[in-house]
Amino acid sequence: EAEVAQSPRYKITEKSQAVAFWCDPISGHATLYWYRQILGQGPELLVQFQDESVVDDSQLPKDRFSAERLKGVDSTLKIQPAELGDSAMYLCASSLAPGTNEQFFGPGTRLTVL
Amino acid sequence: EDKVVQSPLSLVVHEGDTVTLNCSYEVTNFRSLLWYKQEKKAPTFLFMLTSSGIEKKSGRLSSILDKKELFSILNITATQTGDSAVYLCAVTGTASKLTFGTGTRLQVTL
């Protein structure tokens, strides 16, 4: 069964360091999402791509976060510099198209910033 | 701003009990409501509801949407310890992004 792949699964870093997360969506899924989930809360959208274009990055802290999906397939989310408050689960999801299609989530990357 | 409120925040039941989880929402130009189950990993998809009054069912789980009153319920009958998880409700609207609630943490004990 097709799955969303993410790596790494776990990342521990010190504050002020740079970190990067990778996501490979389900083949054929045009829409890709990055979410951040803080412990005890629901996921919060950081950025949404339609193919290689950013559709929504209104909640992305652009002073330190960046995301790209250069060829419209896999995607990278980067944080530089990392802060203590960035400790969270970073989830990638994909869907065939935006709107009424269900989103399928990858296993996530758990980030701990020391 | 889109908003999802889930209740209760947590509950503990005995195996075999039936539970009802609630989700109310405010969203601009509603498109769909989704339920996810989250154990100690990423959310897994349960149901997507777009029409009022039509029950979606999968085994012991079922869900229904009321678009007039802006809420949905998720029912789990004959609960099992494997049902222990956080259940997340999310909605999509004009923006097509998912707006999640904080979830209901369900613990099923023997």
Coordinates of N, CA, C and O in Angstrom, one line a residue, chain A residues 33 35 37 40-45 48 56 58-59 89 91 98-108, chain B residues 31-32 34 36 38 40-45 48 50 88 92-93 95-103 105:
Chain A
Y33 N 1.3 18.8 2.2 CA 1.1 19.6 3.4 C 2.2 19.3 4.4 O 2.6 18.2 4.6
Y35 N 2.6 19.9 8.5 CA 2.0 20.3 9.7 C 3.0 20.3 10.9 O 3.9 19.5 10.9
Q37 N 2.8 19.6 15.1 CA 1.9 19.2 16.1 C 2.7 19.2 17.5 O 3.6 18.4 17.7
G40 N -0.1 17.4 22.8 CA -1.4 17.7 23.4 C -2.3 18.6 22.6 O -3.4 18.9 23.0
Q41 N -1.8 18.9 21.4 CA -2.6 19.7 20.5 C -2.9 19.0 19.2 O -2.2 18.0 18.9
G42 N -3.8 19.5 18.4 CA -4.0 19.0 17.0 C -2.9 19.5 16.1 O -2.3 20.6 16.4
P43 N -2.7 18.9 14.9 CA -1.8 19.4 14.0 C -2.2 20.8 13.5 O -3.4 21.1 13.3
E44 N -1.2 21.6 13.2 CA -1.4 23.0 12.7 C -0.7 23.1 11.3 O 0.5 22.8 11.3
L45 N -1.4 23.5 10.3 CA -0.8 23.6 9.0 C 0.3 24.7 9.0 O 0.1 25.8 9.4
Q48 N 1.2 24.6 2.5 CA 0.6 23.7 1.6 C 1.1 24.0 0.2 O 1.2 25.1 -0.3
D56 N -0.5 28.0 0.5 CA -0.8 28.6 1.7 C 0.4 28.5 2.6 O 0.8 27.3 2.9
S58 N 0.7 30.9 5.3 CA 0.3 32.0 6.2 C 0.8 31.7 7.6 O 1.0 32.7 8.4
Q59 N 0.9 30.5 8.0 CA 1.3 30.1 9.4 C 2.7 29.7 9.5 O 3.2 29.2 10.6
M89 N 6.2 17.5 16.8 CA 6.2 16.5 15.7 C 5.9 17.2 14.4 O 5.0 18.0 14.4
L91 N 4.7 16.8 10.7 CA 4.0 15.8 9.9 C 3.8 16.3 8.5 O 3.5 17.4 8.2
P98 N -6.6 19.3 -3.5 CA -7.0 20.0 -2.3 C -8.5 19.9 -2.1 O -9.2 19.6 -3.1
G99 N -9.0 20.2 -0.9 CA -10.4 20.3 -0.7 C -11.0 19.1 -0.1 O -10.8 18.7 1.0
T100 N -11.8 18.4 -0.9 CA -12.6 17.3 -0.4 C -11.9 15.9 -0.4 O -12.5 14.9 -0.1
N101 N -10.7 15.9 -0.8 CA -10.0 14.6 -0.8 C -9.3 14.4 0.6 O -8.7 15.4 1.1
E102 N -9.4 13.2 1.1 CA -8.7 12.9 2.4 C -7.2 13.1 2.3 O -6.6 12.8 1.2
Q103 N -6.6 13.5 3.4 CA -5.2 13.6 3.5 C -4.6 12.4 4.2 O -5.1 12.0 5.2
F104 N -3.5 11.9 3.6 CA -2.8 10.8 4.2 C -1.5 11.3 4.8 O -0.7 12.0 4.2
F105 N -1.3 10.9 6.1 CA -0.1 11.4 6.8 C 1.0 10.4 6.8 O 0.9 9.2 6.8
G106 N 2.2 11.0 6.8 CA 3.4 10.2 7.0 C 3.7 9.9 8.5 O 2.9 10.4 9.3
P107 N 4.7 9.2 8.8 CA 5.0 8.8 10.2 C 5.5 10.0 11.1 O 5.4 9.9 12.3
G108 N 5.9 11.1 10.4 CA 6.3 12.3 11.2 C 7.8 12.3 11.6 O 8.4 11.2 11.6
Chain B
R31 N -16.5 22.4 3.4 CA -16.4 21.5 2.3 C -16.5 20.0 2.8 O -17.1 19.2 2.3
S32 N -15.7 19.8 3.9 CA -15.7 18.4 4.5 C -15.3 18.4 5.9 O -14.6 19.3 6.4
L34 N -13.4 15.6 8.6 CA -12.7 14.3 8.7 C -12.4 13.9 10.1 O -12.2 14.8 11.0
Y36 N -9.8 11.4 12.3 CA -8.6 10.7 12.3 C -8.4 10.0 13.7 O -8.8 10.5 14.7
Q38 N -5.3 8.8 16.2 CA -3.8 9.0 16.4 C -3.4 8.2 17.6 O -3.7 8.6 18.7
K40 N 0.5 6.5 19.0 CA 1.8 7.2 19.2 C 2.5 7.5 17.9 O 3.7 7.2 17.8
K41 N 1.8 8.0 16.9 CA 2.4 8.2 15.6 C 1.5 9.1 14.8 O 0.7 9.9 15.4
A42 N 1.6 9.1 13.5 CA 0.8 10.0 12.7 C -0.7 9.6 12.7 O -1.0 8.5 12.9
P43 N -1.5 10.6 12.4 CA -3.0 10.3 12.3 C -3.3 9.4 11.2 O -2.7 9.5 10.1
T44 N -4.2 8.5 11.4 CA -4.7 7.6 10.4 C -6.1 7.9 10.1 O -6.9 8.2 11.0
F45 N -6.5 8.0 8.8 CA -7.8 8.4 8.4 C -8.9 7.4 8.8 O -8.7 6.2 8.6
M48 N -14.5 10.6 6.1 CA -14.7 11.9 5.6 C -16.2 12.1 5.4 O -16.8 11.3 4.7
T50 N -19.3 14.8 4.0 CA -19.5 16.0 3.3 C -21.0 16.3 3.3 O -21.4 17.5 3.1
L88 N -9.0 12.7 16.4 CA -8.9 14.1 15.9 C -10.1 14.3 14.9 O -10.3 13.5 14.1
T92 N -12.4 21.2 6.5 CA -11.9 22.0 5.4 C -12.9 23.0 4.9 O -14.1 22.6 4.9
G93 N -12.5 24.1 4.5 CA -13.4 25.2 4.0 C -12.9 25.8 2.8 O -12.3 25.1 1.9
A95 N -10.3 27.5 2.3 CA -8.9 27.5 2.2 C -8.4 26.1 1.8 O -7.2 25.9 1.4
S96 N -9.2 25.1 1.9 CA -8.9 23.7 1.6 C -7.9 23.0 2.6 O -7.7 21.8 2.6
K97 N -7.4 23.8 3.5 CA -6.5 23.2 4.5 C -7.3 22.6 5.6 O -8.5 22.9 5.8
L98 N -6.7 21.6 6.3 CA -7.4 21.0 7.4 C -7.2 21.8 8.7 O -6.0 22.2 9.0
T99 N -8.2 22.2 9.4 CA -8.2 22.8 10.7 C -8.6 21.7 11.7 O -9.7 21.3 11.7
F100 N -7.7 21.4 12.6 CA -7.9 20.3 13.6 C -8.4 20.9 14.9 O -8.0 22.0 15.3
G101 N -9.1 20.0 15.6 CA -9.4 20.3 17.0 C -8.2 19.7 17.8 O -7.3 19.1 17.3
T102 N -8.3 19.9 19.1 CA -7.2 19.4 20.0 C -7.3 17.9 20.3 O -6.4 17.3 20.8
G103 N -8.4 17.3 19.9 CA -8.6 15.8 20.0 C -9.3 15.4 21.3 O -9.3 16.2 22.3
R105 N -8.9 12.3 23.9 CA -8.0 11.1 24.3 C -8.9 10.1 24.9 O -9.5 10.3 26.0

